[in-house]
Short mmCIF file of C-alpha atoms and ligand atoms in Angstrom, two decimals:
data_model
loop_
_atom_site.label_atom_id
_atom_site.label_comp_id
_atom_site.label_asym_id
_atom_site.label_seq_id
_atom_site.Cartn_x
_atom_site.Cartn_y
_atom_site.Cartn_z
CA UNK A 527 -65.25 251.55 -42.41
CA UNK A 528 -66.48 247.92 -41.91
CA UNK A 529 -65.40 246.27 -45.05
CA UNK A 530 -63.82 242.74 -44.86
CA UNK A 531 -60.53 244.43 -45.67
CA UNK A 532 -58.72 247.28 -43.92
CA UNK A 533 -57.45 250.28 -45.85
CA UNK A 534 -53.76 251.23 -45.62
CA UNK A 535 -52.29 253.68 -48.04
CA UNK A 536 -49.70 251.42 -49.65
CA UNK A 537 -51.66 248.26 -49.79
CA UNK A 538 -53.49 247.18 -53.02
CA UNK A 539 -56.31 244.74 -52.59
CA UNK A 540 -56.49 242.02 -55.14
CA UNK A 541 -60.02 241.12 -56.06
CA UNK A 542 -60.13 237.97 -58.04
CA UNK A 543 -62.97 237.49 -60.54
CA UNK A 544 -61.65 234.35 -62.18
CA UNK A 545 -64.75 232.36 -61.09
CA UNK A 546 -67.27 235.03 -62.13
CA UNK A 547 -66.09 237.25 -64.96
CA UNK A 548 -63.38 234.61 -65.91
CA UNK A 549 -66.07 232.00 -66.11
CA UNK A 550 -67.92 234.11 -68.61
CA UNK A 551 -65.22 233.38 -71.09
CA UNK A 552 -66.77 231.67 -74.15
CA UNK A 553 -66.58 227.87 -73.71
CA UNK A 554 -65.64 227.84 -70.05
CA UNK A 555 -67.92 225.84 -67.91
CA UNK A 556 -66.47 224.73 -64.53
CA UNK A 557 -68.20 222.38 -62.18
CA UNK A 558 -68.52 222.88 -58.51
CA UNK A 559 -65.42 220.67 -57.54
CA UNK A 560 -63.28 222.64 -60.07
CA UNK A 561 -64.53 225.99 -58.73
CA UNK A 562 -63.84 224.94 -55.12
CA UNK A 563 -60.33 223.76 -56.10
CA UNK A 564 -59.49 227.10 -57.78
CA UNK A 565 -61.04 229.05 -54.81
CA UNK A 566 -58.80 227.08 -52.43
CA UNK A 567 -55.76 227.80 -54.62
CA UNK A 568 -56.64 231.51 -54.78
CA UNK A 569 -56.81 231.59 -51.02
CA UNK A 570 -53.33 229.97 -50.96
CA UNK A 571 -52.15 232.57 -53.49
CA UNK A 572 -53.33 235.20 -51.06
CA UNK A 573 -55.98 237.21 -52.91
CA UNK A 574 -57.99 239.51 -50.78
CA UNK A 575 -61.39 238.91 -52.36
CA UNK A 576 -62.70 236.01 -54.37
CA UNK A 577 -65.78 236.87 -56.49
CA UNK A 578 -67.05 233.19 -56.41
CA UNK A 579 -69.96 233.65 -58.95
CA UNK A 580 -73.36 235.12 -59.89
CA UNK A 581 -75.63 233.07 -57.62
CA UNK A 582 -78.97 234.06 -59.27
CA UNK A 583 -77.72 232.92 -62.59
CA UNK A 584 -78.24 229.18 -61.94
CA UNK A 585 -78.78 226.75 -59.08
CA UNK A 586 -75.34 225.32 -59.99
CA UNK A 587 -73.68 228.71 -59.61
CA UNK A 588 -75.49 229.25 -56.23
CA UNK A 589 -74.37 226.01 -54.83
CA UNK A 590 -70.83 226.58 -55.91
CA UNK A 591 -70.69 230.08 -54.23
CA UNK A 592 -72.24 228.64 -51.14
CA UNK A 593 -69.71 225.80 -50.95
CA UNK A 594 -66.79 228.27 -51.45
CA UNK A 595 -68.29 230.53 -48.79
CA UNK A 596 -68.49 227.54 -46.42
CA UNK A 597 -65.11 225.97 -47.08
CA UNK A 598 -62.67 228.58 -48.20
CA UNK A 599 -61.05 230.53 -45.33
CA UNK A 600 -59.03 233.62 -45.47
CA UNK A 601 -60.32 235.86 -48.33
CA UNK A 602 -63.53 237.87 -48.40
CA UNK A 603 -66.10 235.81 -50.48
CA UNK A 604 -68.12 237.94 -52.76
CA UNK A 605 -71.00 237.15 -55.04
CA UNK A 606 -72.54 239.36 -57.79
CA UNK A 607 -76.07 240.73 -57.87
CA UNK A 608 -77.97 243.05 -60.13
CA UNK A 609 -79.70 245.87 -58.13
CA UNK A 610 -82.94 243.82 -57.52
CA UNK A 611 -84.08 242.20 -54.35
CA UNK A 612 -84.04 238.59 -55.68
CA UNK A 613 -80.46 238.79 -56.90
CA UNK A 614 -79.20 240.46 -53.59
CA UNK A 615 -80.93 237.98 -51.36
CA UNK A 616 -79.58 235.13 -53.51
CA UNK A 617 -76.14 236.41 -52.94
CA UNK A 618 -76.71 236.87 -49.19
CA UNK A 619 -78.03 233.27 -48.99
CA UNK A 620 -74.92 231.95 -50.81
CA UNK A 621 -72.22 233.89 -48.90
CA UNK A 622 -73.81 234.32 -45.48
CA UNK A 623 -71.64 231.49 -44.07
CA UNK A 624 -68.35 232.95 -45.20
CA UNK A 625 -65.87 234.22 -42.75
CA UNK A 626 -65.99 237.53 -44.49
CA UNK A 627 -69.05 237.83 -46.86
CA UNK A 628 -69.46 240.60 -49.31
CA UNK A 629 -72.43 241.47 -51.59
CA UNK A 630 -71.38 242.96 -54.96
CA UNK A 631 -74.20 244.80 -56.71
CA UNK A 632 -74.06 246.59 -60.03
CA UNK A 633 -75.99 248.68 -62.49
CA UNK A 634 -74.95 250.46 -65.66
CA UNK A 635 -74.47 254.24 -65.58
CA UNK A 636 -73.45 255.27 -69.09
CA UNK A 637 -76.09 256.92 -71.24
CA UNK A 638 -75.95 254.19 -73.86
CA UNK A 639 -76.52 251.42 -71.32
CA UNK A 640 -79.18 253.35 -69.34
CA UNK A 641 -81.17 254.45 -72.49
CA UNK A 642 -80.73 251.40 -74.75
CA UNK A 643 -80.18 248.41 -72.45
CA UNK A 644 -81.99 249.39 -69.22
CA UNK A 645 -84.45 251.91 -70.67
CA UNK A 646 -84.26 253.87 -67.39
CA UNK A 647 -83.75 257.49 -66.54
CA UNK A 648 -80.73 258.67 -64.51
CA UNK A 649 -83.04 259.23 -61.46
CA UNK A 650 -84.44 255.66 -61.74
CA UNK A 651 -81.00 254.20 -61.96
CA UNK A 652 -79.78 256.18 -59.03
CA UNK A 653 -82.73 255.10 -56.96
CA UNK A 654 -82.20 251.45 -57.84
CA UNK A 655 -78.61 251.64 -56.83
CA UNK A 656 -79.15 253.22 -53.61
CA UNK A 657 -82.13 250.95 -52.64
CA UNK A 658 -79.89 247.92 -53.65
CA UNK A 659 -77.03 249.09 -51.45
CA UNK A 660 -79.30 249.78 -48.44
CA UNK A 661 -80.83 246.42 -48.76
CA UNK A 662 -77.37 244.67 -49.14
CA UNK A 663 -76.12 246.69 -46.10
CA UNK A 664 -78.95 245.45 -44.01
CA UNK A 665 -77.67 241.95 -44.61
CA UNK A 666 -73.88 242.21 -44.55
CA UNK A 667 -71.39 244.89 -43.48
CA UNK A 668 -69.27 244.69 -46.71
CA UNK A 669 -70.99 246.06 -49.85
CA UNK A 670 -69.49 246.77 -53.14
CA UNK A 671 -71.31 248.83 -55.71
CA UNK A 672 -70.22 248.81 -59.42
CA UNK A 673 -71.20 251.47 -61.93
CA UNK A 674 -71.11 249.31 -65.03
CA UNK A 675 -69.56 251.04 -68.09
CA UNK A 676 -68.28 253.70 -65.67
CA UNK A 677 -65.62 254.83 -67.99
CA UNK A 678 -68.12 255.91 -70.64
CA UNK A 679 -70.50 257.42 -68.06
CA UNK A 680 -70.90 261.19 -67.67
CA UNK A 681 -68.62 262.28 -64.88
CA UNK A 682 -71.20 264.51 -62.97
CA UNK A 683 -73.80 261.76 -62.86
CA UNK A 684 -71.15 259.07 -62.08
CA UNK A 685 -69.82 261.20 -59.09
CA UNK A 686 -73.53 261.79 -57.94
CA UNK A 687 -74.33 258.04 -57.88
CA UNK A 688 -71.11 257.06 -56.22
CA UNK A 689 -71.69 259.73 -53.56
CA UNK A 690 -75.15 258.37 -52.91
CA UNK A 691 -74.15 254.74 -52.60
CA UNK A 692 -71.31 255.50 -50.27
CA UNK A 693 -73.93 257.47 -48.19
CA UNK A 694 -76.14 254.35 -48.32
CA UNK A 695 -73.38 252.25 -46.93
CA UNK A 696 -71.12 251.04 -49.77
CA UNK A 697 -67.69 250.04 -48.50
CA UNK A 698 -66.20 249.63 -51.97
CA UNK A 699 -67.04 251.55 -55.07
CA UNK A 700 -65.84 250.15 -58.39
CA UNK A 701 -65.56 251.99 -61.66
CA UNK A 702 -65.20 249.44 -64.45
CA UNK A 703 -63.99 250.08 -67.95
CA UNK A 704 -66.59 247.42 -69.13
CA UNK A 705 -65.80 247.59 -72.72
CA UNK A 706 -62.02 248.11 -72.54
CA UNK A 707 -62.12 251.54 -74.16
CA UNK A 708 -59.79 253.54 -71.91
CA UNK A 709 -56.10 254.47 -72.31
CA UNK A 710 -53.84 254.77 -69.35
CA UNK A 711 -53.49 258.56 -69.53
CA UNK A 712 -57.24 259.14 -69.74
CA UNK A 713 -57.88 256.53 -67.12
CA UNK A 714 -55.55 258.37 -64.70
CA UNK A 715 -57.61 261.63 -65.23
CA UNK A 716 -60.81 259.65 -64.75
CA UNK A 717 -59.73 258.37 -61.36
CA UNK A 718 -58.47 261.81 -60.32
CA UNK A 719 -61.94 263.48 -61.24
CA UNK A 720 -63.65 260.75 -59.15
CA UNK A 721 -61.47 261.49 -56.15
CA UNK A 722 -62.22 265.15 -56.62
CA UNK A 723 -65.97 264.96 -57.48
CA UNK A 724 -67.06 262.41 -54.79
CA UNK A 725 -66.90 264.16 -51.49
CA UNK A 726 -67.22 261.06 -49.32
CA UNK A 727 -64.76 259.02 -51.40
CA UNK A 728 -62.51 258.54 -48.45
CA UNK A 729 -65.24 256.43 -46.62
CA UNK A 730 -64.88 253.77 -49.30
CA UNK A 731 -62.34 251.79 -51.18
CA UNK A 732 -61.97 252.90 -54.77
CA UNK A 733 -61.79 249.88 -57.10
CA UNK A 734 -61.17 249.41 -60.84
CA UNK A 735 -62.12 246.61 -63.11
CA UNK A 736 -60.58 246.88 -66.57
CA UNK A 737 -61.33 244.83 -69.59
CA UNK A 738 -58.66 244.09 -72.24
CA UNK A 739 -60.28 244.84 -75.48
CA UNK A 740 -57.45 247.18 -76.62
CA UNK A 741 -54.84 245.29 -74.60
CA UNK A 742 -54.54 247.95 -72.01
CA UNK A 743 -56.38 246.42 -69.02
CA UNK A 744 -53.18 246.07 -66.92
CA UNK A 745 -51.73 249.42 -67.82
CA UNK A 746 -55.18 251.16 -67.11
CA UNK A 747 -55.36 249.35 -63.70
CA UNK A 748 -51.81 250.41 -62.72
CA UNK A 749 -52.58 253.95 -63.88
CA UNK A 750 -55.55 253.91 -61.61
CA UNK A 751 -53.56 252.65 -58.75
CA UNK A 752 -51.07 255.47 -59.11
CA UNK A 753 -54.00 257.78 -58.92
CA UNK A 754 -55.80 256.52 -55.82
CA UNK A 755 -57.44 253.27 -56.59
CA UNK A 756 -56.82 250.64 -53.91
CA UNK A 757 -58.69 247.65 -55.23
CA UNK A 758 -57.98 245.99 -58.50
CA UNK A 759 -60.29 243.47 -60.13
CA UNK A 760 -58.37 240.82 -62.01
CA UNK A 761 -58.55 237.29 -63.33
CA UNK A 762 -55.90 234.51 -63.51
CA UNK A 763 -54.34 234.38 -67.01
CA UNK A 764 -56.48 237.46 -67.87
CA UNK A 765 -59.49 235.36 -68.74
CA UNK A 766 -62.94 236.91 -68.88
CA UNK A 767 -65.63 238.40 -71.07
CA UNK A 768 -64.37 238.81 -74.72
CA UNK A 769 -60.67 239.72 -74.52
CA UNK A 770 -60.63 239.20 -70.82
CA UNK A 771 -59.91 241.06 -67.65
CA UNK A 772 -56.65 242.56 -66.29
CA UNK A 773 -54.33 239.70 -65.65
CA UNK A 774 -53.69 238.91 -61.99
CA UNK A 775 -50.21 237.64 -62.40
CA UNK A 776 -49.14 240.64 -64.56
CA UNK A 777 -50.50 243.29 -62.12
CA UNK A 778 -49.08 241.52 -59.08
CA UNK A 779 -45.66 241.08 -60.61
CA UNK A 780 -45.49 244.62 -61.99
CA UNK A 781 -46.30 245.84 -58.52
CA UNK A 782 -43.69 243.58 -57.05
CA UNK A 783 -40.86 243.93 -59.64
CA UNK A 784 -41.36 247.72 -59.84
CA UNK A 785 -41.88 248.29 -56.18
CA UNK A 786 -38.97 250.72 -56.19
CA UNK A 787 -41.09 253.07 -58.47
CA UNK A 788 -44.76 251.99 -57.77
CA UNK A 789 -44.26 251.66 -54.05
CA UNK A 790 -47.19 249.45 -53.34
CA UNK A 791 -47.75 246.05 -51.67
CA UNK A 792 -50.12 243.25 -52.21
CA UNK A 793 -50.79 240.26 -50.03
CA UNK A 794 -49.94 237.80 -52.78
CA UNK A 795 -47.53 235.01 -52.27
CA UNK A 796 -45.89 235.26 -55.74
CA UNK A 797 -44.55 231.67 -55.46
CA UNK A 798 -48.01 230.38 -55.93
CA UNK A 799 -48.62 232.19 -59.28
CA UNK A 800 -47.42 229.53 -61.70
CA UNK A 801 -49.46 226.83 -60.05
CA UNK A 802 -52.51 228.94 -59.96
CA UNK A 803 -52.12 229.80 -63.57
CA UNK A 804 -51.56 226.22 -64.59
CA UNK A 805 -54.60 224.96 -62.58
CA UNK A 806 -56.85 227.78 -64.16
CA UNK A 807 -55.61 226.82 -67.56
CA UNK A 808 -56.03 223.12 -67.15
CA UNK A 809 -59.56 223.35 -65.62
CA UNK A 810 -60.97 226.01 -67.94
CA UNK A 811 -59.26 224.59 -71.08
CA UNK A 812 -57.97 227.98 -71.87
CA UNK A 813 -54.44 227.60 -73.10
CA UNK A 814 -51.83 230.06 -72.20
CA UNK A 815 -50.15 231.73 -75.20
CA UNK A 816 -46.34 230.90 -75.07
CA UNK A 817 -45.35 234.57 -75.04
CA UNK A 818 -47.71 235.43 -72.20
CA UNK A 819 -46.08 237.73 -69.77
CA UNK A 820 -45.06 236.05 -66.35
CA UNK A 821 -46.59 232.55 -66.99
CA UNK A 822 -46.13 231.85 -70.60
CA UNK A 823 -43.87 228.90 -71.61
CA UNK A 824 -41.36 231.41 -73.09
CA UNK A 825 -41.63 234.04 -70.37
CA UNK A 826 -38.20 232.99 -68.96
CA UNK A 827 -36.73 231.36 -72.06
CA UNK A 828 -33.69 233.10 -73.53
CA UNK A 829 -33.19 232.12 -77.11
CA UNK A 830 -30.72 234.49 -78.68
CA UNK A 831 -27.00 233.49 -78.15
CA UNK A 832 -26.13 236.93 -76.83
CA UNK A 833 -28.97 236.76 -74.35
CA UNK A 834 -28.00 233.36 -73.19
CA UNK A 835 -24.44 234.43 -72.80
CA UNK A 836 -25.45 237.43 -70.84
CA UNK A 837 -27.72 235.41 -68.50
CA UNK A 838 -25.01 232.75 -67.88
CA UNK A 839 -22.65 235.63 -66.86
CA UNK A 840 -25.13 237.52 -64.78
CA UNK A 841 -28.90 236.60 -64.72
CA UNK A 842 -30.02 240.19 -64.28
CA UNK A 843 -28.56 241.25 -67.82
CA UNK A 844 -31.72 240.06 -69.36
CA UNK A 845 -33.98 238.89 -66.36
CA UNK A 846 -36.08 241.47 -64.49
CA UNK A 847 -37.89 238.55 -62.54
CA UNK A 848 -36.63 235.22 -61.92
CA UNK A 849 -38.81 231.97 -62.49
CA UNK A 850 -38.57 230.99 -58.90
CA UNK A 851 -40.34 234.14 -57.76
CA UNK A 852 -43.44 232.93 -59.48
CA UNK A 853 -43.03 229.35 -58.35
CA UNK A 854 -41.37 227.85 -61.40
CA UNK A 855 -38.94 225.52 -59.76
CA UNK A 856 -35.34 225.65 -60.63
CA UNK A 857 -34.88 222.36 -58.98
CA UNK A 858 -35.69 220.29 -62.12
CA UNK A 859 -35.66 217.04 -60.32
CA UNK A 860 -36.31 214.34 -62.97
CA UNK A 861 -38.23 211.35 -61.81
CA UNK A 862 -38.24 208.04 -63.88
CA UNK A 863 -39.01 204.37 -63.67
CA UNK A 864 -36.85 203.69 -60.66
CA UNK A 865 -38.15 206.60 -58.61
CA UNK A 866 -39.79 205.26 -55.36
CA UNK A 867 -42.98 206.35 -53.60
CA UNK A 868 -40.85 208.47 -51.20
CA UNK A 869 -39.17 210.61 -53.96
CA UNK A 870 -42.53 210.89 -55.75
CA UNK A 871 -44.23 212.17 -52.57
CA UNK A 872 -41.41 214.60 -51.83
CA UNK A 873 -41.50 216.01 -55.38
CA UNK A 874 -45.27 216.48 -55.19
CA UNK A 875 -44.80 218.33 -51.88
CA UNK A 876 -42.25 220.55 -53.53
CA UNK A 877 -44.86 221.34 -56.24
CA UNK A 878 -47.52 222.02 -53.56
CA UNK A 879 -49.58 218.73 -53.54
CA UNK A 880 -49.86 217.05 -50.25
CA UNK A 881 -51.17 213.59 -50.77
CA UNK A 882 -51.46 210.78 -48.12
CA UNK A 883 -52.67 207.19 -47.82
CA UNK A 884 -55.09 206.00 -50.57
CA UNK A 885 -54.91 209.07 -52.64
CA UNK A 886 -51.06 208.90 -52.71
CA UNK A 887 -51.17 205.23 -53.63
CA UNK A 888 -53.57 205.96 -56.61
CA UNK A 889 -51.43 208.82 -57.83
CA UNK A 890 -48.30 206.72 -57.48
CA UNK A 891 -50.00 204.05 -59.66
CA UNK A 892 -50.74 206.61 -62.34
CA UNK A 893 -47.20 207.92 -62.15
CA UNK A 894 -45.81 204.43 -62.57
CA UNK A 895 -47.99 203.88 -65.63
CA UNK A 896 -46.58 206.97 -67.10
CA UNK A 897 -43.03 205.93 -66.45
CA UNK A 898 -43.70 202.93 -68.53
CA UNK A 899 -44.24 205.18 -71.54
CA UNK A 900 -42.10 208.18 -70.80
CA UNK A 901 -38.58 207.98 -69.57
CA UNK A 902 -38.11 211.22 -67.85
CA UNK A 903 -40.99 212.71 -65.68
CA UNK A 904 -40.54 216.46 -65.48
CA UNK A 905 -42.33 218.89 -63.01
CA UNK A 906 -44.80 219.93 -65.84
CA UNK A 907 -45.76 216.21 -66.33
CA UNK A 908 -46.41 215.78 -62.60
CA UNK A 909 -48.54 219.02 -62.51
CA UNK A 910 -50.49 217.79 -65.40
CA UNK A 911 -50.86 214.33 -63.89
CA UNK A 912 -51.92 215.71 -60.55
CA UNK A 913 -54.53 218.01 -62.18
CA UNK A 914 -56.04 215.23 -64.24
CA UNK A 915 -55.81 212.92 -61.13
CA UNK A 916 -57.55 215.33 -58.78
CA UNK A 917 -60.18 216.56 -61.10
CA UNK A 918 -60.92 213.52 -63.30
CA UNK A 919 -63.98 211.98 -61.79
CA UNK A 920 -63.54 208.49 -60.51
CA UNK A 921 -67.30 207.86 -61.33
CA UNK A 922 -67.31 208.56 -65.10
CA UNK A 923 -70.12 206.89 -67.08
CA UNK A 924 -67.75 206.29 -70.12
CA UNK A 925 -64.32 204.95 -69.75
CA UNK A 926 -61.88 204.32 -72.63
CA UNK A 927 -60.82 200.68 -72.42
CA UNK A 928 -58.78 200.24 -75.61
CA UNK A 929 -58.25 201.33 -79.15
CA UNK A 930 -56.26 200.22 -82.15
CA UNK A 931 -55.40 202.20 -85.23
CA UNK A 932 -54.29 201.67 -88.73
CA UNK A 933 -53.15 204.68 -90.65
CA UNK A 934 -50.60 205.70 -93.28
CA UNK A 935 -49.82 207.60 -96.44
CA UNK A 936 -52.46 207.33 -99.27
CA UNK A 937 -54.84 205.14 -97.18
CA UNK A 938 -57.59 206.16 -95.04
CA UNK A 939 -57.36 205.65 -91.19
CA UNK A 940 -59.28 202.82 -89.52
CA UNK A 941 -59.78 202.85 -85.83
CA UNK A 942 -61.34 200.40 -83.37
CA UNK A 943 -62.39 201.80 -79.97
CA UNK A 944 -63.63 199.91 -76.93
CA UNK A 945 -65.60 202.02 -74.32
CA UNK A 946 -67.12 200.78 -71.09
CA UNK A 947 -70.41 202.46 -70.37
CA UNK A 948 -71.21 202.09 -66.65
CA UNK A 949 -68.85 199.08 -66.70
CA UNK A 950 -70.45 197.39 -69.81
CA UNK A 951 -68.08 197.07 -72.81
CA UNK A 952 -68.94 198.10 -76.37
CA UNK A 953 -66.54 198.18 -79.40
CA UNK A 954 -66.92 199.89 -82.67
CA UNK A 955 -64.74 200.62 -85.65
CA UNK A 956 -64.76 203.61 -88.11
CA UNK A 957 -62.87 204.94 -91.04
CA UNK A 958 -62.00 208.48 -92.08
CA UNK A 959 -59.39 210.50 -93.86
CA UNK A 960 -57.38 211.12 -90.57
CA UNK A 961 -56.93 209.01 -87.38
CA UNK A 962 -58.53 211.59 -85.04
CA UNK A 963 -61.72 211.91 -87.07
CA UNK A 964 -61.93 208.04 -87.37
CA UNK A 965 -61.41 207.73 -83.51
CA UNK A 966 -64.23 210.32 -83.03
CA UNK A 967 -66.52 208.58 -85.33
CA UNK A 968 -66.09 205.28 -83.56
CA UNK A 969 -66.68 207.00 -80.27
CA UNK A 970 -69.86 208.55 -81.60
CA UNK A 971 -71.10 205.06 -82.71
CA UNK A 972 -70.95 203.85 -79.13
CA UNK A 973 -71.90 207.09 -77.41
CA UNK A 974 -74.66 208.48 -79.41
CA UNK A 975 -75.37 212.03 -78.16
CA UNK A 976 -76.64 215.00 -80.17
CA UNK A 977 -73.43 216.89 -79.73
CA UNK A 978 -71.22 219.07 -82.08
CA UNK A 979 -67.45 219.23 -81.73
CA UNK A 980 -66.71 222.99 -81.87
CA UNK A 981 -62.95 223.02 -81.35
CA UNK A 982 -59.98 220.78 -80.91
CA UNK A 983 -56.45 221.78 -79.90
CA UNK A 984 -53.42 219.94 -79.03
CA UNK A 985 -50.00 220.98 -77.36
CA UNK A 986 -47.05 219.30 -75.99
CA UNK A 987 -46.63 219.38 -72.20
CA UNK A 988 -42.88 219.53 -72.14
CA UNK A 989 -40.08 219.43 -74.82
CA UNK A 990 -38.64 216.14 -76.12
CA UNK A 991 -39.81 213.44 -78.51
CA UNK A 992 -41.65 211.56 -75.68
CA UNK A 993 -43.48 214.58 -74.48
CA UNK A 994 -47.14 213.96 -73.38
CA UNK A 995 -49.75 215.60 -75.67
CA UNK A 996 -52.52 217.52 -74.00
CA UNK A 997 -55.72 217.69 -76.09
CA UNK A 998 -58.50 220.14 -75.30
CA UNK A 999 -61.95 219.94 -77.00
CA UNK A 1000 -64.99 221.97 -76.79
CA UNK A 1001 -68.28 220.14 -77.44
CA UNK A 1002 -71.77 221.83 -77.53
CA UNK A 1003 -75.02 220.36 -76.79
CA UNK A 1004 -77.93 222.98 -77.49
CA UNK A 1005 -76.45 226.19 -76.37
CA UNK A 1006 -74.04 224.87 -73.72
CA UNK A 1007 -70.51 224.10 -74.26
CA UNK A 1008 -68.42 221.48 -72.33
CA UNK A 1009 -64.65 221.34 -72.28
CA UNK A 1010 -62.87 218.04 -72.38
CA UNK A 1011 -59.24 217.37 -71.67
CA UNK A 1012 -57.07 214.40 -72.45
CA UNK A 1013 -53.49 213.71 -71.61
CA UNK A 1014 -51.25 210.93 -73.02
CA UNK A 1015 -47.89 210.26 -74.65
CA UNK A 1016 -50.01 208.93 -77.44
CA UNK A 1017 -51.86 211.74 -79.11
CA UNK A 1018 -54.58 209.60 -80.57
CA UNK A 1019 -55.24 208.24 -77.05
CA UNK A 1020 -55.13 211.86 -75.64
CA UNK A 1021 -57.70 212.93 -78.32
CA UNK A 1022 -60.07 209.99 -77.44
CA UNK A 1023 -59.78 210.79 -73.76
CA UNK A 1024 -60.51 214.47 -74.39
CA UNK A 1025 -63.65 213.70 -76.22
CA UNK A 1026 -64.86 211.13 -73.76
CA UNK A 1027 -64.02 213.56 -70.84
CA UNK A 1028 -66.31 216.19 -72.42
CA UNK A 1029 -69.10 213.52 -73.07
CA UNK A 1030 -68.86 212.54 -69.42
CA UNK A 1031 -69.34 216.13 -68.40
CA UNK A 1032 -72.41 216.24 -70.54
CA UNK A 1033 -73.99 213.16 -69.05
CA UNK A 1034 -73.14 214.35 -65.45
CA UNK A 1035 -75.21 217.54 -66.28
CA UNK A 1036 -78.00 215.57 -68.20
CA UNK A 1037 -78.07 212.13 -66.67
CA UNK A 1038 -81.27 211.51 -68.59
CA UNK A 1039 -79.07 211.17 -71.82
CA UNK A 1040 -77.50 207.97 -70.69
CA UNK A 1041 -79.57 205.11 -72.35
O1 KIV B 1312 -67.23 244.52 -66.72
C1 KIV B 1312 -68.14 244.95 -65.80
O2 KIV B 1312 -68.55 246.03 -65.75
C2 KIV B 1312 -68.36 243.90 -64.84
C3 KIV B 1312 -69.20 244.38 -63.58
C4 KIV B 1312 -70.31 243.52 -63.31
C5 KIV B 1312 -68.40 244.55 -62.57
O3 KIV B 1312 -67.96 242.75 -64.90
ZN1 ZN B 1313 -66.30 242.64 -66.25
#
């Protein structure tokens, strides 16, 4: 077999689709820089395959996949294609410069999808699949075929099409539970039947791609692994279409923590999990629920007195994993006003950020500004600061210069906001029932774009009264949604920054909107 990865009976290949299926989450819209940063972090994490995007879907996606293929070393770089020539050639053009390129082509095989969506017969679908795999195989060695909605497909037909695509050269065959309908016991039977019904299955890697509509994506994936699947398709923080995909961190930590029972390995460096999760959450604007397994704020917090007592006496009384394993540092070194550049640099290194020269100077300046407003700077503050520093564009059209607010009980809020547009200052005031609405009205008077604010959320980065507030907004223009993020110890300032951040992304995409 000439796939970009080599089979070994105990090794589970982690195929990460955060940048493709994950990016299909409603409201997620990553730019090329952000996608590259996530791909580089996925490579550090040790995933085997990065599905970098769907190149035919837009020029932007094509370029991002191409950039990732050129710059990210280590994992296989895959792109998604339907079973037509244009899609397949677009993936090839995008991934051909990767160290290990893969073309991933798919077509639906369930009766409902074939009849209602594709309006094709089984024979036509099989022919399209085989033709697509042959074409892809003429371009690259490593070809993955996915039978979309495989779990609801008729088994004899599914086995027939998988046999045919392996014969045509597919190195990986993927059987998705596209609509998240399976249960673990049924999924085990499903995988066993494929192993029995596809005579050449040993010539390919069997892969699963489970959606989480009934909350069983991780359980179904593990059930498949126990029955012969060797590639699992996952997304960081479980993001993806609708209820999302199987979560990378849950699958990896289940395989790691229960290796005594499951007996499989992955190539993942588990200590990079937390940082990857934070980065994906920050850049996608998809917050992590506090009780989320492995990476949620409460995942390692012991609240009940009896539990705390137990953990203090012997950690393993209530902890099956420890935070250090996923890269949550126990070395809570607190930085502050008096911390110097050296301590700052060392702590950044500890967290995985290696900055030098001018970049370090700039980051240190931002850190110093934060210490003027917040006494103790914790790791979470530094991670947030670094993520905004590294991904906030230095060339924003709109920059918040100042704001002033008057608000109180039984009075409406009045806000004055000053914004520089390409360096030119404008100031406006507005009134509303609340300070955030007033701030947004004043911003809209200066930046007059035909946008709609779809959502607003705020959370505290750390505990404590002086915690920084992180605001995430989603703003739409026509049918496109843009996420904006703002961070500050002052939540009105964080709100203003988040809105302005989203507006900057809009004018970066549509420069003609800037007057
Ligand atoms: O859910 C699905 O079936 C998919 C395929 C394109 C792999 O995302
Ligand atoms: Zn999917």
